[in-house]
Amino acid sequence: MSQSERMSSVELRSTLSLASIYGLRMLGMFLILPIFAIYAETLPTGHDHFYIGLALGAYGLTQALFQLPFGMASDRLGRKNMIYIGLLIFAIGSFVAASADDIHMIIIGRAIQGAGAVSAAVTALVADLTREEHRTKAMAMIGGSIGITFALSLILGPTLNQWIGVPGIFILTGVLALLAILDVKYLVPDPQVSRFHSDTQAAPARLGTVLQNTQLLRLNFGIFALHASHMAMFVVVPFALKQTSGLNEGDHWMIYLPIMLVSMIMMVPAIIIGEKKARLKQVFILSVAVMLASEVAFGLMISSFWGIVAALTVFFIAFNVLEAIMPSTISKQAPAAAKGTAIGVFNTAQSLGIFVGGVSGGWLSSQYGYAAVFIFCGILMLLWLVSVMTMQAPAAVRSRMYHLPDGYAGDTAQLSRQLAALPGVRESVVLPTEGMVILKVDMQASWDDSAALQLIRG
């Protein structure tokens, strides 16, 4: 592998540092999921599951409201400045939740946590600090940090609860957020040039195009439904596990650990088949059908310990597969020049799903019992299954990005046509203001970078 094909030490350090910040923030969100509902019931008014669900989902609402504005503000006020502000807000929310003596203050703290929505600013900074040809790799590393963080949270949350309790977990996440500020300041380099990046950032002018794309709308509904079901589940499953297993909530890691290991092993062949064999639609349909089956299983077997374990295992196999393949599907379906906008809308739909799932799960549980929660989730999955069955099969393409020569003065329209004529190219976009070329290349074709580079370099 030549030096140009490797990430530089600066790129690698920047990506790993920013991925760790992304992961630490998500860890603060996820750590309380497996134990919060049981803790909240001990608080004044916490016996009302509606408030438990609202506390779990509150950060999703404020995150949905602030993540796109944070990213756009980073263009004007600076990437690092917005990340500092977001991490500080998140830390304040953590400390508010830690000091709360009733469920209402925890709801406020969780809402403040969500308002520190740094994800868009972090990805924009990653784009500033990495060359175009390594951008996809850098974003994949960040995506991997989120998946690892979620799996760890289900195991670490119950263990930490035994040692420091839920207030201690909130304090820990607040301290980690403050340490992350030092990470950004001293370990992450300042970008030499900071500019808008179509592949990672949302552009208001392209929102209309994205929101009118029915294939992207299907994916947005899917991520909404997936995370609504996920959050609603954690309103009731911790109670059901405690009642049926006899284990204290601090020991629930012993249940989640084997479930997560099995689900992560099982997801690998599904991803390989979907991505490498160009069978994404089939994997989608099967995974959503499995999700639907898990919701039915929850509803029928919520009073049986082994029934819950089986349903959780099936749920997380499908959940992990869908979490892994949906971002890449967005990239395949979105117009090349609007990829960042499509991802921004997608992430906003995910956050709204967290909020709606928490609130709906809490209210349904308090009014109609556990089974109603899984009926609600099952309906979401059924609607998603219909949506997936009618979607177009995602094109078997991969994105290739190239840097335009500095001061490029050629005919960009002609260059785009020439690149589009290369064998295997499905879409070609030249963005002179960003100094970038984006190609969507057929994965089944034998691709030769040298031909594209020769045209770009003139």
CSV table of C-alpha atoms in Angstrom, one decimal:
chain,number,residue,atom,x,y,z
A,1,MET,CA,0.0,0.0,0.0
A,2,SER,CA,1.5,3.4,-1.0
A,3,GLN,CA,1.8,6.2,1.5
A,4,SER,CA,-1.0,8.1,-0.3
A,5,GLU,CA,-3.3,5.3,0.3
A,6,ARG,CA,-2.8,5.4,4.1
A,7,MET,CA,-4.2,7.8,6.6
A,8,SER,CA,-1.5,10.1,7.8
A,9,SER,CA,-0.6,10.1,11.5
A,10,VAL,CA,-2.4,13.4,11.9
A,11,GLU,CA,-5.6,12.1,10.2
A,12,LEU,CA,-5.5,8.9,12.3
A,13,ARG,CA,-5.0,10.7,15.6
A,14,SER,CA,-7.7,13.3,14.7
A,15,THR,CA,-10.2,10.6,13.7
A,16,LEU,CA,-9.5,8.4,16.8
A,17,SER,CA,-9.8,11.3,19.1
A,18,LEU,CA,-13.0,12.6,17.7
A,19,ALA,CA,-14.4,9.1,17.5
A,20,SER,CA,-13.7,8.7,21.2
A,21,ILE,CA,-15.5,12.0,21.9
A,22,TYR,CA,-18.5,10.8,19.9
A,23,GLY,CA,-18.4,7.5,21.8
A,24,LEU,CA,-18.0,9.1,25.2
A,25,ARG,CA,-21.0,11.3,24.6
A,26,MET,CA,-23.1,8.4,23.4
A,27,LEU,CA,-21.9,6.4,26.4
A,28,GLY,CA,-23.4,9.0,28.6
A,29,MET,CA,-26.7,8.7,26.8
A,30,PHE,CA,-26.8,4.9,26.8
A,31,LEU,CA,-25.3,3.8,30.2
A,32,ILE,CA,-28.5,4.4,32.1
A,33,LEU,CA,-30.8,2.5,29.7
A,34,PRO,CA,-30.7,-0.9,31.3
A,35,ILE,CA,-31.2,0.4,34.9
A,36,PHE,CA,-32.8,3.8,34.8
A,37,ALA,CA,-36.5,2.6,34.8
A,38,ILE,CA,-36.0,0.6,38.0
A,39,TYR,CA,-34.1,3.5,39.6
A,40,ALA,CA,-36.7,6.1,38.6
A,41,GLU,CA,-39.5,4.2,40.2
A,42,THR,CA,-38.0,4.9,43.6
A,43,LEU,CA,-38.2,8.7,43.0
A,44,PRO,CA,-41.2,10.9,43.9
A,45,THR,CA,-43.7,10.5,41.0
A,46,GLY,CA,-41.3,8.0,39.4
A,47,HIS,CA,-43.8,5.3,39.8
A,48,ASP,CA,-45.7,6.8,36.8
A,49,HIS,CA,-44.1,5.1,33.8
A,50,PHE,CA,-45.0,8.1,31.6
A,51,TYR,CA,-42.4,10.2,33.4
A,52,ILE,CA,-39.9,7.3,33.1
A,53,GLY,CA,-40.4,7.2,29.4
A,54,LEU,CA,-40.2,11.0,29.1
A,55,ALA,CA,-36.9,11.0,31.0
A,56,LEU,CA,-35.5,8.4,28.8
A,57,GLY,CA,-36.6,10.1,25.6
A,58,ALA,CA,-36.2,13.8,26.5
A,59,TYR,CA,-32.7,14.0,25.2
A,60,GLY,CA,-33.9,12.8,21.8
A,61,LEU,CA,-36.2,15.8,21.3
A,62,THR,CA,-33.6,18.4,22.1
A,63,GLN,CA,-31.0,16.6,20.1
A,64,ALA,CA,-33.3,16.6,17.1
A,65,LEU,CA,-33.8,20.3,17.5
A,66,PHE,CA,-30.2,21.3,17.9
A,67,GLN,CA,-28.0,18.9,16.0
A,68,LEU,CA,-28.4,20.5,12.6
A,69,PRO,CA,-28.2,24.1,13.9
A,70,PHE,CA,-25.0,23.1,15.8
A,71,GLY,CA,-23.4,21.8,12.6
A,72,MET,CA,-24.4,24.9,10.6
A,73,ALA,CA,-23.2,27.2,13.4
A,74,SER,CA,-19.8,25.5,13.3
A,75,ASP,CA,-19.3,26.9,9.8
A,76,ARG,CA,-19.4,30.4,11.2
A,77,LEU,CA,-18.3,30.2,14.8
A,78,GLY,CA,-15.7,27.4,14.4
A,79,ARG,CA,-15.8,23.6,14.8
A,80,LYS,CA,-14.0,23.4,18.1
A,81,ASN,CA,-15.9,26.3,19.6
A,82,MET,CA,-19.2,24.6,19.0
A,83,ILE,CA,-17.9,21.3,20.2
A,84,TYR,CA,-16.8,23.0,23.5
A,85,ILE,CA,-20.2,24.6,23.9
A,86,GLY,CA,-22.0,21.3,23.2
A,87,LEU,CA,-19.8,19.3,25.6
A,88,LEU,CA,-20.2,21.9,28.3
A,89,ILE,CA,-24.0,21.9,27.9
A,90,PHE,CA,-24.0,18.1,28.0
A,91,ALA,CA,-21.9,18.2,31.2
A,92,ILE,CA,-24.3,20.7,32.8
A,93,GLY,CA,-27.3,18.4,31.9
A,94,SER,CA,-25.4,15.4,33.5
A,95,PHE,CA,-24.8,17.3,36.7
A,96,VAL,CA,-28.4,18.5,36.9
A,97,ALA,CA,-29.7,15.0,36.5
A,98,ALA,CA,-27.2,13.7,39.1
A,99,SER,CA,-28.3,16.2,41.7
A,100,ALA,CA,-32.1,15.6,41.0
A,101,ASP,CA,-34.2,14.3,43.8
A,102,ASP,CA,-37.3,13.8,41.7
A,103,ILE,CA,-38.1,12.5,38.2
A,104,HIS,CA,-39.0,16.0,36.9
A,105,MET,CA,-35.4,17.4,37.5
A,106,ILE,CA,-34.0,14.3,35.8
A,107,ILE,CA,-36.2,15.0,32.7
A,108,ILE,CA,-34.8,18.6,32.7
A,109,GLY,CA,-31.2,17.3,33.0
A,110,ARG,CA,-31.7,14.8,30.2
A,111,ALA,CA,-33.2,17.5,27.9
A,112,ILE,CA,-30.2,19.7,28.6
A,113,GLN,CA,-27.9,16.7,27.8
A,114,GLY,CA,-29.5,16.4,24.4
A,115,ALA,CA,-29.2,20.1,23.7
A,116,GLY,CA,-25.4,19.6,23.6
A,117,ALA,CA,-25.7,18.1,20.1
A,118,VAL,CA,-22.2,18.0,18.9
A,119,SER,CA,-22.4,15.2,16.4
A,120,ALA,CA,-22.7,17.3,13.3
A,121,ALA,CA,-19.9,19.6,14.4
A,122,VAL,CA,-17.7,16.6,15.2
A,123,THR,CA,-18.2,15.1,11.7
A,124,ALA,CA,-17.6,18.5,10.1
A,125,LEU,CA,-14.3,18.7,12.0
A,126,VAL,CA,-13.4,15.2,10.9
A,127,ALA,CA,-14.0,16.3,7.3
A,128,ASP,CA,-11.8,19.3,7.8
A,129,LEU,CA,-8.9,17.2,9.1
A,130,THR,CA,-9.0,14.3,6.6
A,131,ARG,CA,-8.4,14.1,2.9
A,132,GLU,CA,-11.3,13.2,0.7
A,133,GLU,CA,-10.0,9.7,-0.2
A,134,HIS,CA,-9.9,8.8,3.5
A,135,ARG,CA,-13.2,10.5,4.5
A,136,THR,CA,-15.4,7.3,4.2
A,137,LYS,CA,-12.9,5.4,6.4
A,138,ALA,CA,-12.9,8.1,9.0
A,139,MET,CA,-16.7,8.1,9.2
A,140,ALA,CA,-16.7,4.3,9.4
A,141,MET,CA,-14.4,4.6,12.5
A,142,ILE,CA,-16.8,7.0,14.1
A,143,GLY,CA,-19.8,4.7,13.3
A,144,GLY,CA,-17.9,1.8,14.8
A,145,SER,CA,-17.3,3.7,18.0
A,146,ILE,CA,-21.0,4.2,18.4
A,147,GLY,CA,-21.8,0.5,18.0
A,148,ILE,CA,-19.1,-0.5,20.5
A,149,THR,CA,-20.3,2.2,22.9
A,150,PHE,CA,-23.9,0.9,22.8
A,151,ALA,CA,-22.8,-2.7,23.4
A,152,LEU,CA,-20.6,-1.7,26.3
A,153,SER,CA,-23.3,0.5,27.9
A,154,LEU,CA,-25.7,-2.5,28.3
A,155,ILE,CA,-22.9,-4.3,30.2
A,156,LEU,CA,-21.3,-1.4,32.1
A,157,GLY,CA,-24.5,0.3,33.1
A,158,PRO,CA,-25.7,-2.4,35.5
A,159,THR,CA,-22.1,-2.9,36.9
A,160,LEU,CA,-21.6,0.8,37.5
A,161,ASN,CA,-25.0,1.0,39.1
A,162,GLN,CA,-23.8,-1.4,41.8
A,163,TRP,CA,-20.7,0.7,42.5
A,164,ILE,CA,-21.9,4.4,42.2
A,165,GLY,CA,-25.6,4.3,41.5
A,166,VAL,CA,-27.5,6.2,38.8
A,167,PRO,CA,-26.5,9.7,40.2
A,168,GLY,CA,-22.9,8.5,40.1
A,169,ILE,CA,-23.3,7.5,36.5
A,170,PHE,CA,-24.6,11.0,35.6
A,171,ILE,CA,-21.6,12.5,37.5
A,172,LEU,CA,-19.2,10.2,35.6
A,173,THR,CA,-20.6,11.2,32.2
A,174,GLY,CA,-20.4,14.9,33.1
A,175,VAL,CA,-16.8,14.5,34.1
A,176,LEU,CA,-16.0,12.6,30.9
A,177,ALA,CA,-17.6,15.3,28.9
A,178,LEU,CA,-15.4,17.9,30.5
A,179,LEU,CA,-12.3,15.7,29.9
A,180,ALA,CA,-13.4,15.4,26.3
A,181,ILE,CA,-13.1,19.2,26.0
A,182,LEU,CA,-9.4,18.9,26.9
A,183,ASP,CA,-9.1,16.1,24.4
A,184,VAL,CA,-10.5,18.4,21.6
A,185,LYS,CA,-8.2,21.3,22.7
A,186,TYR,CA,-4.9,19.5,23.1
A,187,LEU,CA,-5.1,16.3,21.0
A,188,VAL,CA,-7.2,17.3,18.0
A,189,PRO,CA,-5.3,19.6,15.6
A,190,ASP,CA,-6.7,22.8,14.4
A,191,PRO,CA,-7.8,22.5,10.8
A,192,GLN,CA,-5.7,24.5,8.3
A,193,VAL,CA,-8.8,25.2,6.3
A,194,SER,CA,-12.4,24.9,7.5
A,195,ARG,CA,-15.1,24.8,4.8
A,196,PHE,CA,-18.5,23.3,4.1
A,197,HIS,CA,-18.4,19.6,3.1
A,198,SER,CA,-21.4,18.3,1.1
A,199,ASP,CA,-20.6,14.7,2.1
A,200,THR,CA,-20.9,15.3,5.8
A,201,GLN,CA,-22.9,18.5,6.4
A,202,ALA,CA,-26.5,19.5,5.9
A,203,ALA,CA,-27.2,22.3,3.4
A,204,PRO,CA,-30.5,24.1,3.8
A,205,ALA,CA,-30.8,24.5,0.0
A,206,ARG,CA,-30.8,20.8,-0.5
A,207,LEU,CA,-33.3,19.9,2.2
A,208,GLY,CA,-36.2,20.0,-0.3
A,209,THR,CA,-34.4,17.5,-2.6
A,210,VAL,CA,-33.8,15.1,0.3
A,211,LEU,CA,-37.3,15.5,1.8
A,212,GLN,CA,-39.0,14.8,-1.6
A,213,ASN,CA,-36.9,11.6,-2.2
A,214,THR,CA,-39.3,8.7,-1.4
A,215,GLN,CA,-36.5,6.2,-1.0
A,216,LEU,CA,-34.8,8.4,1.6
A,217,LEU,CA,-38.1,8.9,3.3
A,218,ARG,CA,-38.4,5.2,3.7
A,219,LEU,CA,-35.1,5.1,5.4
A,220,ASN,CA,-35.9,8.0,7.6
A,221,PHE,CA,-39.1,6.3,8.8
A,222,GLY,CA,-37.1,3.1,9.3
A,223,ILE,CA,-34.6,4.7,11.7
A,224,PHE,CA,-37.4,6.5,13.5
A,225,ALA,CA,-39.3,3.2,14.0
A,226,LEU,CA,-36.1,1.3,15.0
A,227,HIS,CA,-35.2,3.7,17.7
A,228,ALA,CA,-38.7,4.3,18.9
A,229,SER,CA,-39.1,0.6,19.5
A,230,HIS,CA,-35.6,0.4,21.1
A,231,MET,CA,-36.4,3.2,23.6
A,232,ALA,CA,-39.9,2.0,24.3
A,233,MET,CA,-38.5,-1.5,25.1
A,234,PHE,CA,-36.3,-0.1,27.8
A,235,VAL,CA,-39.2,1.4,29.7
A,236,VAL,CA,-40.6,-2.1,30.5
A,237,VAL,CA,-38.0,-4.8,29.9
A,238,PRO,CA,-35.8,-3.9,33.0
A,239,PHE,CA,-38.9,-4.4,35.2
A,240,ALA,CA,-39.8,-7.6,33.5
A,241,LEU,CA,-36.3,-9.0,33.8
A,242,LYS,CA,-36.1,-8.2,37.5
A,243,GLN,CA,-39.5,-9.8,38.1
A,244,THR,CA,-38.9,-13.0,36.1
A,245,SER,CA,-35.2,-13.6,36.9
A,246,GLY,CA,-35.1,-12.6,40.5
A,247,LEU,CA,-31.8,-10.8,39.7
A,248,ASN,CA,-31.1,-7.4,41.1
A,249,GLU,CA,-30.8,-4.8,38.3
A,250,GLY,CA,-27.1,-4.5,39.0
A,251,ASP,CA,-26.7,-8.1,37.8
A,252,HIS,CA,-28.6,-7.7,34.6
A,253,TRP,CA,-25.2,-7.4,32.7
A,254,MET,CA,-25.0,-11.2,33.0
A,255,ILE,CA,-28.1,-11.4,30.8
A,256,TYR,CA,-27.1,-8.6,28.3
A,257,LEU,CA,-23.5,-9.8,27.8
A,258,PRO,CA,-24.2,-13.2,26.1
A,259,ILE,CA,-27.1,-11.6,24.2
A,260,MET,CA,-24.9,-8.9,22.8
A,261,LEU,CA,-22.1,-11.4,21.9
A,262,VAL,CA,-24.5,-13.7,20.1
A,263,SER,CA,-26.1,-10.8,18.3
A,264,MET,CA,-22.9,-9.3,17.1
A,265,ILE,CA,-21.6,-12.6,15.9
A,266,MET,CA,-24.8,-13.3,14.0
A,267,MET,CA,-24.9,-9.9,12.3
A,268,VAL,CA,-21.6,-10.4,10.5
A,269,PRO,CA,-22.8,-12.8,7.8
A,270,ALA,CA,-25.9,-10.7,7.2
A,271,ILE,CA,-23.8,-7.6,6.6
A,272,ILE,CA,-21.4,-9.5,4.3
A,273,ILE,CA,-24.3,-10.9,2.2
A,274,GLY,CA,-26.0,-7.4,2.1
A,275,GLU,CA,-22.9,-5.4,1.2
A,276,LYS,CA,-20.6,-7.8,-0.7
A,277,LYS,CA,-23.2,-9.8,-2.5
A,278,ALA,CA,-25.4,-6.8,-3.3
A,279,ARG,CA,-28.4,-8.2,-1.4
A,280,LEU,CA,-29.2,-5.2,0.8
A,281,LYS,CA,-32.9,-5.1,0.1
A,282,GLN,CA,-33.3,-8.8,1.0
A,283,VAL,CA,-31.3,-8.3,4.2
A,284,PHE,CA,-33.5,-5.3,5.0
A,285,ILE,CA,-36.7,-7.2,4.5
A,286,LEU,CA,-35.5,-10.2,6.6
A,287,SER,CA,-34.1,-8.0,9.4
A,288,VAL,CA,-37.3,-5.9,9.7
A,289,ALA,CA,-39.4,-9.1,9.7
A,290,VAL,CA,-37.2,-10.5,12.5
A,291,MET,CA,-37.7,-7.2,14.4
A,292,LEU,CA,-41.5,-7.7,14.0
A,293,ALA,CA,-41.2,-11.3,15.2
A,294,SER,CA,-39.2,-10.1,18.3
A,295,GLU,CA,-42.0,-7.6,19.2
A,296,VAL,CA,-44.6,-10.4,18.9
A,297,ALA,CA,-42.4,-12.6,21.1
A,298,PHE,CA,-42.1,-9.8,23.7
A,299,GLY,CA,-45.8,-9.4,23.8
A,300,LEU,CA,-46.5,-13.1,24.2
A,301,MET,CA,-43.7,-14.0,26.6
A,302,ILE,CA,-43.0,-10.9,28.7
A,303,SER,CA,-43.9,-12.8,31.8
A,304,SER,CA,-41.3,-15.6,31.1
A,305,PHE,CA,-37.6,-15.1,31.8
A,306,TRP,CA,-36.4,-17.3,29.0
A,307,GLY,CA,-39.0,-15.8,26.7
A,308,ILE,CA,-37.6,-12.4,27.4
A,309,VAL,CA,-34.1,-13.6,26.8
A,310,ALA,CA,-35.1,-15.2,23.5
A,311,ALA,CA,-37.0,-12.0,22.4
A,312,LEU,CA,-34.0,-9.8,23.4
A,313,THR,CA,-31.6,-12.0,21.4
A,314,VAL,CA,-33.7,-11.9,18.3
A,315,PHE,CA,-34.3,-8.1,18.7
A,316,PHE,CA,-30.6,-7.3,19.0
A,317,ILE,CA,-29.6,-9.5,16.1
A,318,ALA,CA,-31.9,-7.5,13.8
A,319,PHE,CA,-31.2,-4.2,15.5
A,320,ASN,CA,-27.4,-4.5,15.1
A,321,VAL,CA,-27.7,-5.5,11.4
A,322,LEU,CA,-30.0,-2.6,10.7
A,323,GLU,CA,-27.8,-0.1,12.6
A,324,ALA,CA,-24.9,-1.3,10.6
A,325,ILE,CA,-26.4,-1.2,7.1
A,326,MET,CA,-28.7,1.8,7.2
A,327,PRO,CA,-26.0,4.5,7.1
A,328,SER,CA,-24.3,2.9,4.1
A,329,THR,CA,-27.7,2.6,2.4
A,330,ILE,CA,-28.3,6.3,2.9
A,331,SER,CA,-25.0,7.0,1.2
A,332,LYS,CA,-26.0,4.7,-1.7
A,333,GLN,CA,-29.5,6.2,-2.1
A,334,ALA,CA,-28.7,9.9,-1.6
A,335,PRO,CA,-27.7,12.2,-4.5
A,336,ALA,CA,-23.9,12.5,-4.2
A,337,ALA,CA,-24.1,16.3,-3.7
A,338,ALA,CA,-26.7,16.0,-0.9
A,339,LYS,CA,-25.2,13.1,1.1
A,340,GLY,CA,-24.5,15.2,4.1
A,341,THR,CA,-28.0,16.7,4.1
A,342,ALA,CA,-29.5,13.2,3.8
A,343,ILE,CA,-27.5,12.0,6.8
A,344,GLY,CA,-28.5,15.1,8.8
A,345,VAL,CA,-32.2,14.4,8.2
A,346,PHE,CA,-31.7,10.7,8.9
A,347,ASN,CA,-30.0,11.5,12.3
A,348,THR,CA,-32.8,13.9,13.1
A,349,ALA,CA,-35.4,11.2,12.4
A,350,GLN,CA,-33.4,8.9,14.7
A,351,SER,CA,-33.5,11.4,17.6
A,352,LEU,CA,-37.2,12.0,17.1
A,353,GLY,CA,-37.7,8.2,17.3
A,354,ILE,CA,-35.9,8.1,20.6
A,355,PHE,CA,-38.2,10.8,22.0
A,356,VAL,CA,-41.5,9.3,20.6
A,357,GLY,CA,-40.5,5.8,21.7
A,358,GLY,CA,-39.7,6.9,25.3
A,359,VAL,CA,-42.9,8.9,25.7
A,360,SER,CA,-45.2,6.4,24.0
A,361,GLY,CA,-43.7,3.5,25.8
A,362,GLY,CA,-44.0,5.2,29.1
A,363,TRP,CA,-47.6,6.3,28.5
A,364,LEU,CA,-48.8,3.0,27.1
A,365,SER,CA,-47.2,1.1,29.9
A,366,SER,CA,-48.8,3.3,32.6
A,367,GLN,CA,-52.2,3.1,31.0
A,368,TYR,CA,-52.5,-0.3,29.4
A,369,GLY,CA,-49.6,-2.5,30.7
A,370,TYR,CA,-46.5,-4.0,29.1
A,371,ALA,CA,-48.3,-5.8,26.2
A,372,ALA,CA,-49.5,-2.4,24.8
A,373,VAL,CA,-46.0,-1.2,24.4
A,374,PHE,CA,-45.1,-4.2,22.2
A,375,ILE,CA,-48.3,-3.8,20.2
A,376,PHE,CA,-47.2,-0.2,19.5
A,377,CYS,CA,-43.7,-1.4,18.5
A,378,GLY,CA,-45.1,-4.2,16.4
A,379,ILE,CA,-47.3,-1.8,14.4
A,380,LEU,CA,-44.3,0.4,13.7
A,381,MET,CA,-42.4,-2.7,12.5
A,382,LEU,CA,-45.3,-3.8,10.3
A,383,LEU,CA,-45.5,-0.4,8.7
A,384,TRP,CA,-41.7,-0.4,8.2
A,385,LEU,CA,-41.8,-3.9,6.6
A,386,VAL,CA,-44.4,-2.7,4.1
A,387,SER,CA,-42.2,0.3,3.3
A,388,VAL,CA,-39.1,-1.8,2.9
A,389,MET,CA,-40.8,-4.3,0.6
A,390,THR,CA,-41.8,-1.5,-1.8
A,391,MET,CA,-38.5,0.3,-1.8
A,392,GLN,CA,-36.1,0.2,-4.7
A,393,ALA,CA,-33.1,-2.1,-4.1
A,394,PRO,CA,-30.1,0.1,-3.2
A,395,ALA,CA,-27.7,0.4,-6.0
A,396,ALA,CA,-24.5,-1.7,-5.5
A,397,VAL,CA,-22.2,1.3,-5.5
A,398,ARG,CA,-19.4,2.7,-3.3
A,399,SER,CA,-18.4,6.4,-3.0
A,400,ARG,CA,-15.0,7.6,-4.2
A,401,MET,CA,-13.9,11.1,-3.4
A,402,TYR,CA,-11.0,13.0,-4.9
A,403,HIS,CA,-9.4,16.4,-4.2
A,404,LEU,CA,-9.4,18.9,-7.1
A,405,PRO,CA,-6.0,20.4,-7.8
A,406,ASP,CA,-5.5,23.7,-5.9
A,407,GLY,CA,-6.7,26.6,-8.0
A,408,TYR,CA,-8.4,24.4,-10.5
A,409,ALA,CA,-9.6,26.5,-13.4
A,410,GLY,CA,-10.9,23.9,-15.8
A,411,ASP,CA,-14.4,23.3,-17.1
A,412,THR,CA,-16.1,21.5,-14.2
A,413,ALA,CA,-19.2,20.5,-16.3
A,414,GLN,CA,-16.9,18.9,-18.9
A,415,LEU,CA,-14.9,17.1,-16.2
A,416,SER,CA,-18.1,15.8,-14.7
A,417,ARG,CA,-19.2,14.4,-18.1
A,418,GLN,CA,-15.8,12.8,-18.7
A,419,LEU,CA,-15.7,11.2,-15.3
A,420,ALA,CA,-19.3,9.9,-15.8
A,421,ALA,CA,-18.2,8.3,-19.0
A,422,LEU,CA,-15.6,6.1,-17.2
A,423,PRO,CA,-16.6,2.4,-17.0
A,424,GLY,CA,-18.4,1.7,-13.7
A,425,VAL,CA,-19.3,5.3,-12.8
A,426,ARG,CA,-23.0,5.7,-11.9
A,427,GLU,CA,-22.9,9.3,-10.8
A,428,SER,CA,-20.3,12.1,-11.0
A,429,VAL,CA,-20.4,15.4,-9.2
A,430,VAL,CA,-17.7,18.1,-9.3
A,431,LEU,CA,-17.8,20.6,-6.5
A,432,PRO,CA,-15.3,23.4,-7.2
A,433,THR,CA,-16.2,25.5,-4.2
A,434,GLU,CA,-15.3,22.5,-2.0
A,435,GLY,CA,-12.3,21.4,-4.1
A,436,MET,CA,-13.8,18.0,-4.4
A,437,VAL,CA,-15.0,15.3,-6.8
A,438,ILE,CA,-17.5,12.7,-5.7
A,439,LEU,CA,-18.1,9.5,-7.8
A,440,LYS,CA,-20.5,6.7,-7.2
A,441,VAL,CA,-18.8,3.6,-8.6
A,442,ASP,CA,-20.4,0.2,-9.4
A,443,MET,CA,-19.1,-2.3,-6.8
A,444,GLN,CA,-19.3,-5.1,-9.4
A,445,ALA,CA,-17.1,-3.2,-11.8
A,446,SER,CA,-13.3,-3.4,-11.9
A,447,TRP,CA,-12.5,0.2,-10.8
A,448,ASP,CA,-9.2,1.9,-11.8
A,449,ASP,CA,-8.4,5.0,-9.8
A,450,SER,CA,-5.7,6.1,-12.2
A,451,ALA,CA,-8.1,6.9,-15.0
A,452,ALA,CA,-10.2,9.2,-12.7
A,453,LEU,CA,-7.0,10.8,-11.3
A,454,GLN,CA,-5.6,11.5,-14.8
A,455,LEU,CA,-8.8,13.4,-15.8
A,456,ILE,CA,-8.9,15.3,-12.5
A,457,ARG,CA,-5.3,16.3,-12.6
A,458,GLY,CA,-5.6,17.3,-16.3
